[in-house]
Amino acid sequence: MEVPYAPRLVSGGWVVAGWAGVAYGVYLTVLALRSPPGIELTGHWVMQPPFKALMALLLTLAAVGHPLVRERRWLMPALLLSAAGDWLLAIPWWTLSFVAGLGAFMLAHLCFLAALLPLARTARPAPPRIAVAVLVCLSTLVLLAWFWPRLSRDDLTLPVTVYIVVLTAMVCTAQFARLPTIWAAVGALCFAASDSMIGIGRFVLHNESLAVPIWWLYAAAEILLTAGFFFGREEAADSWGGDAAVVDWPAERAD
């Protein structure tokens, strides 16, 4: 992965955050293997919420050093809100933890969306990217229809519907963003897959049997999405004083 301008704080924080995500994933995997199928995998020890939130907190620290000011202003709150969502979803004894975590992640997706929109505003995406965005929208409608009866029963119709719409907008915008790598686009898709599995686990299976793959997909989402912003970019303006020019959509190579 080419890193022409990423400062040491960015690259170092990103790498350490990745290892933090792996560490929590290994812990969760071992816990799942040693527990009865479907048992709650959060709330096992007092330090689990900060352990779970550590990856996003370290990515927030990495974003402090991101040279592109406009993106930094949105990435930092997006990642901090993600950490808050991780923390909230790791305290199942609080009855409002799911709704509060949902709200934190919805705000995080809005911040990611704000960072991505200028990169997608004048994009000319290739047909495969358009096809992916269409598939994401269709999948969203199918999932929402599948969850709908259960959402009504749990009085979660409005918050979950709004969340799904915001997430879908972020994922589709990431497919169109003019960035020199595919990492942000792939990371956004991982976010969609992870959140879809959360919905299936909560509203269909009613257990934690998907908790381990959910974490690995979520960790990949955060790491890849930030990699798309942090690495492979061309510095086109004063790093700390102004915005950089948007990198053009990668040109198609002729065979």
Coordinates of N, CA and C in Angstrom, one line a residue:
M1 N 0.9 -1.2 0.0 CA 0.0 0.0 0.0 C 0.9 1.2 0.0
E2 N 0.7 2.1 -1.0 CA 1.5 3.3 -1.1 C 1.1 4.4 -0.1
V3 N 2.1 4.9 0.6 CA 1.8 6.0 1.6 C 2.6 7.2 1.3
P4 N 2.3 8.0 0.3 CA 3.2 9.1 -0.1 C 3.3 10.2 0.9
Y5 N 2.2 10.4 1.7 CA 2.3 11.6 2.6 C 1.9 11.3 4.1
A6 N 1.4 10.1 4.4 CA 0.8 9.8 5.7 C 1.9 10.0 6.8
P7 N 1.6 10.9 7.7 CA 2.6 11.1 8.8 C 2.7 9.9 9.7
R8 N 3.7 9.9 10.5 CA 4.0 8.8 11.4 C 2.8 8.5 12.3
L9 N 2.2 9.6 12.9 CA 1.1 9.4 13.8 C -0.1 8.7 13.1
V10 N -0.3 9.0 11.8 CA -1.4 8.4 11.1 C -1.1 6.9 10.8
S11 N 0.0 6.6 10.2 CA 0.4 5.2 9.9 C 0.6 4.4 11.2
G12 N 1.3 5.0 12.2 CA 1.5 4.2 13.4 C 0.2 3.9 14.1
G13 N -0.6 5.0 14.3 CA -1.9 4.8 15.0 C -2.8 3.8 14.3
W14 N -2.8 3.8 12.9 CA -3.6 2.9 12.2 C -3.2 1.5 12.4
V15 N -1.9 1.2 12.3 CA -1.3 -0.1 12.5 C -1.7 -0.6 13.9
V16 N -1.4 0.2 15.0 CA -1.7 -0.2 16.3 C -3.2 -0.5 16.5
A17 N -4.0 0.3 15.9 CA -5.5 0.1 15.9 C -5.9 -1.2 15.3
G18 N -5.2 -1.5 14.2 CA -5.5 -2.8 13.6 C -5.2 -4.0 14.5
W19 N -4.1 -3.9 15.2 CA -3.7 -5.0 16.1 C -4.7 -5.0 17.3
A20 N -5.2 -3.8 17.7 CA -6.1 -3.8 18.8 C -7.4 -4.5 18.4
G21 N -7.8 -4.3 17.1 CA -9.0 -5.0 16.6 C -8.8 -6.5 16.5
V22 N -7.6 -6.9 16.1 CA -7.3 -8.3 16.1 C -7.3 -8.9 17.5
A23 N -6.8 -8.2 18.4 CA -6.7 -8.7 19.8 C -8.1 -8.9 20.4
Y24 N -9.0 -8.0 20.1 CA -10.4 -8.1 20.6 C -11.1 -9.3 19.9
G25 N -10.8 -9.4 18.6 CA -11.4 -10.4 17.8 C -11.0 -11.8 18.3
V26 N -9.7 -12.0 18.6 CA -9.2 -13.2 19.2 C -9.8 -13.5 20.5
Y27 N -9.9 -12.5 21.4 CA -10.6 -12.7 22.7 C -12.0 -13.1 22.5
L28 N -12.7 -12.5 21.6 CA -14.1 -12.8 21.4 C -14.3 -14.2 20.8
T29 N -13.4 -14.6 19.9 CA -13.4 -15.9 19.3 C -13.2 -17.0 20.3
V30 N -12.2 -16.8 21.2 CA -11.9 -17.8 22.2 C -13.1 -17.9 23.2
L31 N -13.7 -16.7 23.6 CA -14.8 -16.7 24.5 C -16.0 -17.5 23.9
A32 N -16.2 -17.3 22.6 CA -17.3 -18.0 21.9 C -17.1 -19.5 21.9
L33 N -15.9 -19.9 21.6 CA -15.5 -21.3 21.6 C -15.7 -22.0 22.9
R34 N -15.5 -21.2 24.0 CA -15.6 -21.8 25.3 C -17.0 -21.6 26.0
S35 N -17.9 -21.0 25.3 CA -19.2 -20.7 25.8 C -20.3 -21.6 25.1
P36 N -21.4 -21.8 25.7 CA -22.5 -22.4 25.0 C -23.0 -21.6 23.8
P37 N -23.5 -22.3 22.8 CA -23.9 -21.6 21.5 C -24.9 -20.5 21.8
G38 N -24.7 -19.3 21.2 CA -25.7 -18.3 21.3 C -25.7 -17.4 22.5
I39 N -24.8 -17.7 23.5 CA -24.7 -17.0 24.7 C -24.2 -15.6 24.5
E40 N -24.7 -14.6 25.3 CA -24.2 -13.2 25.3 C -22.7 -13.2 25.5
L41 N -22.0 -12.5 24.5 CA -20.5 -12.5 24.6 C -20.0 -11.1 25.1
T42 N -20.9 -10.2 25.5 CA -20.5 -9.0 26.2 C -20.9 -9.0 27.6
G43 N -20.3 -8.1 28.4 CA -20.7 -8.0 29.8 C -20.0 -9.1 30.7
H44 N -18.9 -9.6 30.2 CA -18.2 -10.7 30.9 C -17.2 -10.2 31.9
W45 N -16.6 -9.0 31.7 CA -15.7 -8.4 32.7 C -15.7 -6.9 32.5
V46 N -15.4 -6.2 33.5 CA -15.6 -4.7 33.6 C -14.8 -4.0 32.5
M47 N -13.6 -4.5 32.0 CA -12.8 -3.8 31.1 C -13.2 -4.2 29.6
Q48 N -14.2 -5.0 29.4 CA -14.6 -5.4 28.1 C -15.0 -4.2 27.2
P49 N -15.9 -3.3 27.7 CA -16.3 -2.1 26.9 C -15.1 -1.3 26.4
P50 N -14.1 -0.9 27.3 CA -13.0 -0.1 26.8 C -12.1 -0.9 25.8
F51 N -12.0 -2.2 26.1 CA -11.2 -3.1 25.2 C -11.9 -3.1 23.8
K52 N -13.2 -3.2 23.8 CA -13.9 -3.2 22.5 C -13.7 -1.9 21.8
A53 N -13.8 -0.8 22.5 CA -13.7 0.5 21.9 C -12.3 1.0 21.6
L54 N -11.3 0.2 22.0 CA -9.9 0.7 21.8 C -9.5 0.9 20.4
M55 N -9.9 0.0 19.5 CA -9.6 0.1 18.1 C -10.0 1.4 17.5
A56 N -11.3 1.8 17.7 CA -11.8 3.0 17.2 C -11.2 4.2 17.8
L57 N -10.9 4.1 19.1 CA -10.2 5.2 19.8 C -8.8 5.5 19.2
L58 N -8.1 4.4 18.9 CA -6.7 4.5 18.3 C -6.8 5.1 16.9
L59 N -7.9 4.7 16.2 CA -8.1 5.3 14.8 C -8.4 6.8 14.9
T60 N -9.1 7.2 16.0 CA -9.4 8.6 16.2 C -8.0 9.3 16.4
L61 N -7.2 8.7 17.2 CA -5.8 9.3 17.4 C -5.1 9.4 16.1
A62 N -5.1 8.4 15.3 CA -4.5 8.4 14.0 C -5.1 9.5 13.1
A63 N -6.4 9.7 13.2 CA -7.0 10.8 12.4 C -6.6 12.2 12.8
V64 N -6.1 12.4 14.0 CA -5.6 13.7 14.4 C -4.5 14.1 13.5
G65 N -3.7 13.2 13.0 CA -2.6 13.5 12.2 C -2.9 13.5 10.7
H66 N -4.1 13.3 10.3 CA -4.5 13.3 8.9 C -4.3 14.7 8.3
P67 N -3.5 14.9 7.3 CA -3.2 16.2 6.8 C -4.3 17.0 6.1
L68 N -5.3 16.3 5.6 CA -6.4 17.0 4.9 C -7.4 17.5 5.9
V69 N -7.5 18.8 6.1 CA -8.2 19.4 7.2 C -9.7 19.1 7.1
R70 N -10.3 19.2 5.9 CA -11.7 19.0 5.8 C -12.1 17.6 6.2
E71 N -11.3 16.6 5.7 CA -11.6 15.2 6.1 C -11.3 14.9 7.5
R72 N -10.3 15.5 8.1 CA -10.0 15.3 9.5 C -11.1 15.8 10.4
R73 N -11.8 16.9 10.0 CA -12.8 17.4 10.9 C -14.0 16.4 11.0
W74 N -14.2 15.6 9.9 CA -15.3 14.6 10.0 C -14.9 13.2 10.4
L75 N -13.6 12.9 10.1 CA -13.2 11.5 10.5 C -13.0 11.4 12.0
M76 N -12.5 12.4 12.6 CA -12.3 12.3 14.1 C -13.6 12.1 14.8
P77 N -14.7 12.9 14.6 CA -16.0 12.6 15.3 C -16.6 11.3 14.8
A78 N -16.4 10.9 13.6 CA -16.9 9.6 13.1 C -16.3 8.4 13.9
L79 N -15.0 8.5 14.1 CA -14.3 7.4 14.8 C -14.6 7.5 16.3
L80 N -14.7 8.7 16.8 CA -15.0 8.8 18.3 C -16.4 8.3 18.5
L81 N -17.3 8.6 17.7 CA -18.7 8.1 17.8 C -18.8 6.6 17.6
S82 N -17.9 6.0 16.8 CA -17.8 4.6 16.6 C -17.4 3.9 17.9
A83 N -16.4 4.6 18.6 CA -15.9 4.1 19.8 C -17.0 4.1 20.9
A84 N -17.8 5.2 20.9 CA -18.9 5.3 21.8 C -19.9 4.2 21.6
G85 N -20.2 3.9 20.3 CA -21.1 2.9 19.9 C -20.6 1.5 20.4
D86 N -19.3 1.3 20.2 CA -18.7 0.0 20.7 C -18.9 -0.2 22.2
W87 N -18.6 0.9 22.9 CA -18.7 0.9 24.4 C -20.2 0.6 24.8
L88 N -21.1 1.3 24.2 CA -22.5 1.2 24.5 C -23.0 -0.2 24.3
L89 N -22.6 -0.8 23.1 CA -23.1 -2.1 22.8 C -22.4 -3.2 23.6
A90 N -21.4 -2.9 24.4 CA -20.8 -3.9 25.2 C -21.2 -3.8 26.7
I91 N -22.3 -3.1 26.9 CA -22.9 -3.0 28.3 C -24.4 -3.5 28.2
P92 N -24.6 -4.8 28.0 CA -26.0 -5.3 27.8 C -26.9 -5.1 29.0
W93 N -26.3 -4.9 30.2 CA -27.1 -4.8 31.4 C -27.9 -3.5 31.4
W94 N -27.6 -2.5 30.5 CA -28.3 -1.3 30.4 C -29.4 -1.5 29.3
T95 N -30.6 -1.3 29.6 CA -31.7 -1.6 28.7 C -31.7 -0.7 27.5
L96 N -31.1 0.5 27.5 CA -31.1 1.3 26.4 C -29.8 1.2 25.6
S97 N -29.0 0.2 25.9 CA -27.7 0.2 25.3 C -27.8 0.0 23.8
F98 N -28.7 -0.8 23.3 CA -28.8 -1.0 21.8 C -29.2 0.2 21.1
V99 N -30.3 0.9 21.6 CA -30.8 2.1 21.0 C -29.7 3.2 21.0
A100 N -29.0 3.4 22.2 CA -28.0 4.4 22.3 C -26.8 4.0 21.4
G101 N -26.4 2.8 21.3 CA -25.3 2.4 20.4 C -25.7 2.6 18.9
L102 N -27.0 2.3 18.6 CA -27.5 2.6 17.3 C -27.4 4.0 16.9
G103 N -27.8 4.9 17.9 CA -27.7 6.3 17.6 C -26.3 6.8 17.4
A104 N -25.3 6.3 18.2 CA -23.9 6.7 18.1 C -23.4 6.3 16.7
F105 N -23.7 5.1 16.3 CA -23.2 4.7 15.0 C -23.9 5.4 13.8
M106 N -25.2 5.7 14.0 CA -25.8 6.5 13.0 C -25.1 7.9 12.8
L107 N -24.8 8.5 13.9 CA -24.1 9.8 13.8 C -22.7 9.6 13.2
A108 N -22.1 8.5 13.5 CA -20.8 8.2 12.9 C -20.9 8.0 11.4
H109 N -21.9 7.3 11.0 CA -22.1 7.2 9.5 C -22.4 8.5 8.8
L110 N -23.1 9.4 9.5 CA -23.3 10.7 9.0 C -22.0 11.5 8.8
C111 N -21.1 11.3 9.8 CA -19.8 12.0 9.7 C -19.0 11.4 8.6
F112 N -19.0 10.1 8.4 CA -18.3 9.4 7.3 C -18.9 9.9 6.0
L113 N -20.2 10.0 5.9 CA -20.9 10.5 4.7 C -20.4 11.9 4.4
A114 N -20.3 12.8 5.4 CA -19.9 14.1 5.1 C -18.4 14.2 4.6
A115 N -17.6 13.3 5.1 CA -16.2 13.2 4.6 C -16.2 12.7 3.2
L116 N -17.1 11.8 2.8 CA -17.1 11.1 1.5 C -17.7 11.9 0.4
L117 N -18.8 12.7 0.8 CA -19.6 13.4 -0.3 C -18.8 14.3 -1.2
P118 N -17.8 15.1 -0.7 CA -17.1 15.9 -1.7 C -16.2 15.1 -2.6
L119 N -15.9 13.9 -2.2 CA -15.1 13.0 -3.1 C -15.9 12.3 -4.1
A120 N -17.2 12.3 -3.9 CA -18.1 11.6 -4.9 C -19.0 12.6 -5.7
R121 N -18.9 13.9 -5.4 CA -19.8 14.8 -6.0 C -19.7 14.9 -7.5
T122 N -18.5 14.9 -8.0 CA -18.3 14.9 -9.5 C -17.7 13.7 -10.0
A123 N -17.9 12.6 -9.3 CA -17.3 11.3 -9.7 C -18.0 10.8 -11.0
R124 N -17.2 10.0 -11.7 CA -17.7 9.2 -12.9 C -17.4 7.8 -12.6
P125 N -18.2 7.1 -11.8 CA -17.9 5.8 -11.4 C -18.0 4.8 -12.5
A126 N -17.2 3.7 -12.4 CA -17.2 2.7 -13.4 C -18.5 1.9 -13.2
P127 N -19.0 1.2 -14.3 CA -20.2 0.4 -14.1 C -20.2 -0.6 -13.0
P128 N -19.1 -1.3 -12.7 CA -19.1 -2.2 -11.5 C -19.5 -1.5 -10.2
R129 N -19.0 -0.3 -10.1 CA -19.3 0.4 -8.8 C -20.8 0.8 -8.8
I130 N -21.3 1.2 -9.9 CA -22.8 1.5 -9.9 C -23.6 0.2 -9.6
A131 N -23.1 -0.9 -10.2 CA -23.9 -2.1 -9.9 C -23.8 -2.5 -8.5
V132 N -22.7 -2.3 -7.8 CA -22.6 -2.6 -6.4 C -23.5 -1.7 -5.6
A133 N -23.6 -0.4 -5.9 CA -24.5 0.5 -5.2 C -25.9 0.1 -5.4
V134 N -26.3 -0.3 -6.6 CA -27.7 -0.8 -6.8 C -28.0 -2.0 -6.0
L135 N -27.0 -2.9 -6.0 CA -27.2 -4.2 -5.2 C -27.3 -3.9 -3.7
V136 N -26.6 -2.9 -3.2 CA -26.7 -2.5 -1.8 C -28.1 -2.0 -1.5
C137 N -28.6 -1.1 -2.4 CA -29.9 -0.6 -2.2 C -31.0 -1.7 -2.2
L138 N -30.9 -2.6 -3.1 CA -31.9 -3.7 -3.2 C -31.8 -4.6 -2.0
S139 N -30.6 -4.8 -1.5 CA -30.4 -5.7 -0.3 C -31.0 -5.0 0.9
T140 N -30.8 -3.6 0.9 CA -31.4 -2.9 2.0 C -32.9 -3.0 2.1
L141 N -33.6 -3.0 1.0 CA -35.0 -3.1 0.9 C -35.4 -4.5 1.4
V142 N -34.7 -5.5 0.9 CA -35.0 -6.9 1.3 C -34.9 -7.1 2.8
L143 N -33.8 -6.6 3.4 CA -33.5 -6.7 4.8 C -34.6 -6.0 5.6
L144 N -34.9 -4.8 5.2 CA -35.9 -4.0 5.9 C -37.3 -4.7 5.9
A145 N -37.6 -5.3 4.8 CA -38.9 -6.0 4.7 C -38.9 -7.3 5.6
W146 N -37.7 -7.9 5.7 CA -37.5 -9.1 6.5 C -37.6 -8.7 8.0
F147 N -37.0 -7.6 8.4 CA -37.0 -7.2 9.8 C -38.3 -6.5 10.2
W148 N -39.1 -6.0 9.3 CA -40.2 -5.1 9.6 C -41.2 -5.6 10.7
P149 N -41.7 -6.9 10.6 CA -42.6 -7.3 11.6 C -42.0 -7.3 13.0
R150 N -40.7 -7.6 13.1 CA -40.1 -7.7 14.4 C -39.7 -6.3 14.9
L151 N -39.5 -5.4 14.0 CA -39.2 -4.0 14.4 C -40.5 -3.4 15.0
S152 N -41.6 -3.7 14.4 CA -42.9 -3.2 15.0 C -43.1 -3.7 16.4
R153 N -42.8 -5.0 16.6 CA -43.1 -5.6 17.9 C -42.2 -5.0 18.9
D154 N -40.9 -4.6 18.6 CA -40.0 -4.1 19.5 C -40.0 -2.6 19.6
D155 N -40.9 -1.9 18.9 CA -41.0 -0.5 18.8 C -39.7 0.2 18.3
L156 N -39.1 -0.5 17.4 CA -37.8 0.0 16.8 C -37.9 0.4 15.4
T157 N -39.1 0.5 14.9 CA -39.3 0.7 13.4 C -38.6 2.0 13.0
L158 N -38.9 3.1 13.6 CA -38.3 4.4 13.2 C -36.8 4.5 13.3
P159 N -36.2 4.2 14.5 CA -34.8 4.3 14.6 C -34.0 3.4 13.7
V160 N -34.5 2.1 13.6 CA -33.7 1.2 12.7 C -33.9 1.6 11.3
T161 N -35.1 2.0 10.8 CA -35.3 2.4 9.5 C -34.4 3.6 9.1
V162 N -34.3 4.6 10.0 CA -33.5 5.8 9.8 C -32.0 5.4 9.7
Y163 N -31.6 4.5 10.6 CA -30.2 4.0 10.6 C -29.9 3.3 9.3
I164 N -30.8 2.5 8.8 CA -30.5 1.7 7.6 C -30.4 2.7 6.4
V165 N -31.2 3.7 6.4 CA -31.1 4.6 5.3 C -29.8 5.4 5.3
V166 N -29.4 5.8 6.5 CA -28.1 6.6 6.6 C -26.9 5.7 6.3
L167 N -27.0 4.4 6.7 CA -25.9 3.5 6.4 C -25.8 3.2 4.9
T168 N -27.0 3.0 4.3 CA -27.0 2.8 2.8 C -26.4 4.0 2.1
A169 N -26.8 5.2 2.5 CA -26.3 6.4 1.8 C -24.7 6.4 2.0
M170 N -24.2 6.1 3.1 CA -22.8 6.1 3.3 C -22.1 5.1 2.5
V171 N -22.6 3.9 2.4 CA -22.0 2.8 1.7 C -22.0 3.1 0.2
C172 N -23.1 3.6 -0.3 CA -23.2 3.9 -1.8 C -22.3 5.1 -2.1
T173 N -22.2 6.1 -1.2 CA -21.3 7.2 -1.5 C -19.8 6.8 -1.5
A174 N -19.5 5.8 -0.6 CA -18.1 5.3 -0.6 C -17.8 4.6 -1.9
Q175 N -18.8 4.0 -2.6 CA -18.5 3.3 -3.9 C -18.2 4.3 -5.0
F176 N -18.7 5.5 -4.8 CA -18.5 6.6 -5.8 C -17.4 7.5 -5.5
A177 N -16.8 7.4 -4.3 CA -15.8 8.4 -3.9 C -14.5 8.3 -4.8
R178 N -14.0 9.4 -5.2 CA -12.8 9.4 -6.1 C -11.5 9.3 -5.2
L179 N -11.2 8.1 -4.9 CA -10.0 7.8 -4.1 C -9.1 6.9 -4.9
P180 N -7.8 6.9 -4.7 CA -6.9 6.1 -5.5 C -6.8 4.6 -5.2
T181 N -7.5 4.2 -4.1 CA -7.5 2.8 -3.8 C -9.0 2.4 -3.6
I182 N -9.2 1.1 -3.5 CA -10.6 0.6 -3.3 C -10.9 0.4 -1.8
W183 N -10.0 0.7 -0.9 CA -10.1 0.3 0.5 C -11.4 0.9 1.1
A184 N -11.7 2.2 0.9 CA -12.8 2.8 1.5 C -14.1 2.2 1.0
A185 N -14.2 1.9 -0.3 CA -15.4 1.2 -0.8 C -15.6 -0.2 -0.2
V186 N -14.5 -0.9 -0.1 CA -14.6 -2.3 0.5 C -14.9 -2.2 2.0
G187 N -14.3 -1.2 2.7 CA -14.6 -1.1 4.1 C -16.1 -0.7 4.3
A188 N -16.7 0.1 3.5 CA -18.1 0.5 3.6 C -19.0 -0.8 3.4
L189 N -18.6 -1.6 2.5 CA -19.4 -2.9 2.3 C -19.3 -3.8 3.5
C190 N -18.1 -3.8 4.1 CA -17.9 -4.6 5.3 C -18.8 -4.1 6.4
F191 N -18.9 -2.8 6.5 CA -19.8 -2.2 7.5 C -21.3 -2.6 7.2
A192 N -21.7 -2.6 6.0 CA -23.1 -3.0 5.7 C -23.3 -4.5 6.0
A193 N -22.3 -5.4 5.7 CA -22.4 -6.8 6.0 C -22.5 -7.0 7.5
S194 N -21.6 -6.3 8.3 CA -21.6 -6.4 9.7 C -22.9 -6.0 10.3
D195 N -23.4 -4.9 9.9 CA -24.7 -4.4 10.5 C -25.9 -5.3 10.1
S196 N -25.8 -5.8 8.9 CA -26.9 -6.7 8.5 C -26.9 -8.0 9.4
M197 N -25.7 -8.5 9.7 CA -25.7 -9.6 10.6 C -26.1 -9.3 12.0
I198 N -25.9 -8.0 12.5 CA -26.4 -7.6 13.8 C -27.9 -7.6 13.8
G199 N -28.5 -7.1 12.7 CA -30.0 -7.2 12.6 C -30.5 -8.6 12.5
I200 N -29.8 -9.5 11.8 CA -30.3 -10.9 11.7 C -30.2 -11.5 13.1
G201 N -29.1 -11.3 13.8 CA -28.9 -11.8 15.1 C -30.0 -11.3 16.1
R202 N -30.3 -10.0 16.1 CA -31.2 -9.5 17.1 C -32.6 -9.7 16.7
F203 N -33.0 -9.6 15.4 CA -34.4 -9.6 15.1 C -34.9 -10.9 14.5
V204 N -34.0 -11.8 14.1 CA -34.4 -13.1 13.5 C -34.0 -14.2 14.4
L205 N -32.7 -14.3 14.7 CA -32.1 -15.4 15.5 C -32.3 -15.2 17.0
H206 N -32.4 -14.0 17.5 CA -32.5 -13.6 18.9 C -31.4 -14.2 19.8
N207 N -30.2 -14.3 19.2 CA -29.1 -14.7 20.0 C -27.8 -14.1 19.5
E208 N -26.7 -14.5 20.1 CA -25.4 -13.9 19.8 C -24.5 -14.8 18.9
S209 N -25.1 -15.7 18.2 CA -24.4 -16.7 17.5 C -23.5 -16.1 16.3
L210 N -23.9 -14.9 15.9 CA -23.1 -14.2 14.8 C -22.1 -13.2 15.4
A211 N -22.0 -13.1 16.7 CA -21.1 -12.0 17.3 C -19.7 -12.0 16.8
V212 N -19.1 -13.2 16.6 CA -17.7 -13.3 16.2 C -17.5 -12.8 14.7
P213 N -18.3 -13.3 13.8 CA -18.1 -12.7 12.4 C -18.5 -11.3 12.3
I214 N -19.5 -10.9 13.1 CA -19.9 -9.4 13.2 C -18.7 -8.6 13.5
W215 N -17.9 -9.0 14.6 CA -16.8 -8.2 15.0 C -15.7 -8.1 13.9
W216 N -15.4 -9.3 13.3 CA -14.3 -9.3 12.3 C -14.7 -8.4 11.1
L217 N -15.9 -8.5 10.7 CA -16.3 -7.6 9.6 C -16.3 -6.2 10.0
Y218 N -16.7 -5.9 11.2 CA -16.7 -4.5 11.7 C -15.3 -3.9 11.8
A219 N -14.4 -4.7 12.3 CA -13.0 -4.3 12.4 C -12.4 -4.1 11.1
A220 N -12.7 -5.0 10.1 CA -12.2 -4.8 8.7 C -12.8 -3.5 8.2
A221 N -14.1 -3.2 8.5 CA -14.7 -2.0 7.9 C -14.0 -0.7 8.4
E222 N -13.8 -0.6 9.7 CA -13.1 0.6 10.2 C -11.7 0.7 9.7
I223 N -10.9 -0.4 9.7 CA -9.6 -0.4 9.2 C -9.5 0.0 7.7
L224 N -10.3 -0.6 6.9 CA -10.2 -0.4 5.5 C -10.8 1.0 5.1
L225 N -11.9 1.4 5.8 CA -12.5 2.7 5.5 C -11.5 3.8 5.8
T226 N -10.8 3.7 6.9 CA -9.8 4.8 7.2 C -8.6 4.7 6.3
A227 N -8.2 3.4 5.9 CA -7.1 3.3 5.0 C -7.3 4.0 3.7
G228 N -8.6 4.0 3.3 CA -8.9 4.7 2.0 C -8.7 6.2 2.1
F229 N -8.9 6.7 3.3 CA -8.6 8.2 3.5 C -7.2 8.5 3.8
F230 N -6.5 7.6 4.5 CA -5.2 7.9 5.0 C -4.1 7.6 4.0
F231 N -4.2 6.6 3.1 CA -3.1 6.1 2.3 C -3.3 6.2 0.8
G232 N -2.2 6.3 0.1 CA -2.2 6.4 -1.3 C -2.6 7.7 -1.9
R233 N -2.7 8.7 -1.1 CA -3.2 10.0 -1.6 C -2.1 10.9 -2.1
E234 N -2.4 11.9 -2.8 CA -1.5 12.9 -3.3 C -1.7 14.2 -2.5
E235 N -0.7 14.7 -1.8 CA -0.9 16.0 -1.1 C -0.9 17.1 -2.0
A236 N -2.0 17.9 -2.1 CA -2.2 18.9 -3.1 C -2.4 20.3 -2.5
A237 N -2.3 20.4 -1.2 CA -2.4 21.7 -0.5 C -1.6 21.7 0.8
D238 N -1.6 22.8 1.4 CA -0.9 22.9 2.7 C -1.5 21.9 3.7
S239 N -0.7 21.0 4.2 CA -1.2 19.8 5.0 C -2.1 20.2 6.1
W240 N -1.8 21.3 6.9 CA -2.5 21.6 8.1 C -3.3 22.9 8.0
G241 N -3.2 23.5 6.8 CA -3.8 24.8 6.8 C -5.0 24.9 5.8
G242 N -5.2 23.9 5.0 CA -6.3 24.0 4.0 C -6.6 22.7 3.4
D243 N -7.6 22.7 2.5 CA -8.0 21.4 1.9 C -7.2 21.1 0.8
A244 N -7.1 19.8 0.5 CA -6.3 19.3 -0.6 C -7.3 19.1 -1.8
A245 N -6.8 19.2 -3.0 CA -7.6 18.9 -4.1 C -8.0 17.5 -4.1
V246 N -9.2 17.3 -4.6 CA -9.8 15.9 -4.7 C -9.0 15.1 -5.7
V247 N -8.6 13.9 -5.3 CA -7.9 13.0 -6.2 C -8.9 12.5 -7.3
D248 N -8.5 12.5 -8.5 CA -9.3 12.0 -9.6 C -9.7 10.6 -9.5
W249 N -10.8 10.2 -10.0 CA -11.2 8.8 -10.1 C -10.2 8.1 -10.8
P250 N -9.7 6.9 -10.3 CA -8.6 6.2 -11.0 C -9.0 5.8 -12.5
A251 N -8.1 6.1 -13.4 CA -8.4 5.9 -14.8 C -8.4 4.4 -15.1
E252 N -9.2 4.0 -16.0 CA -9.2 2.6 -16.4 C -8.0 2.3 -17.2
R253 N -7.3 1.2 -17.0 CA -6.1 0.8 -17.8 C -6.5 0.1 -19.1
A254 N -5.9 0.5 -20.1 CA -6.1 -0.1 -21.4 C -5.4 -1.4 -21.5
D255 N -6.0 -2.4 -22.0 CA -5.3 -3.7 -22.2 C -4.3 -3.7 -23.3

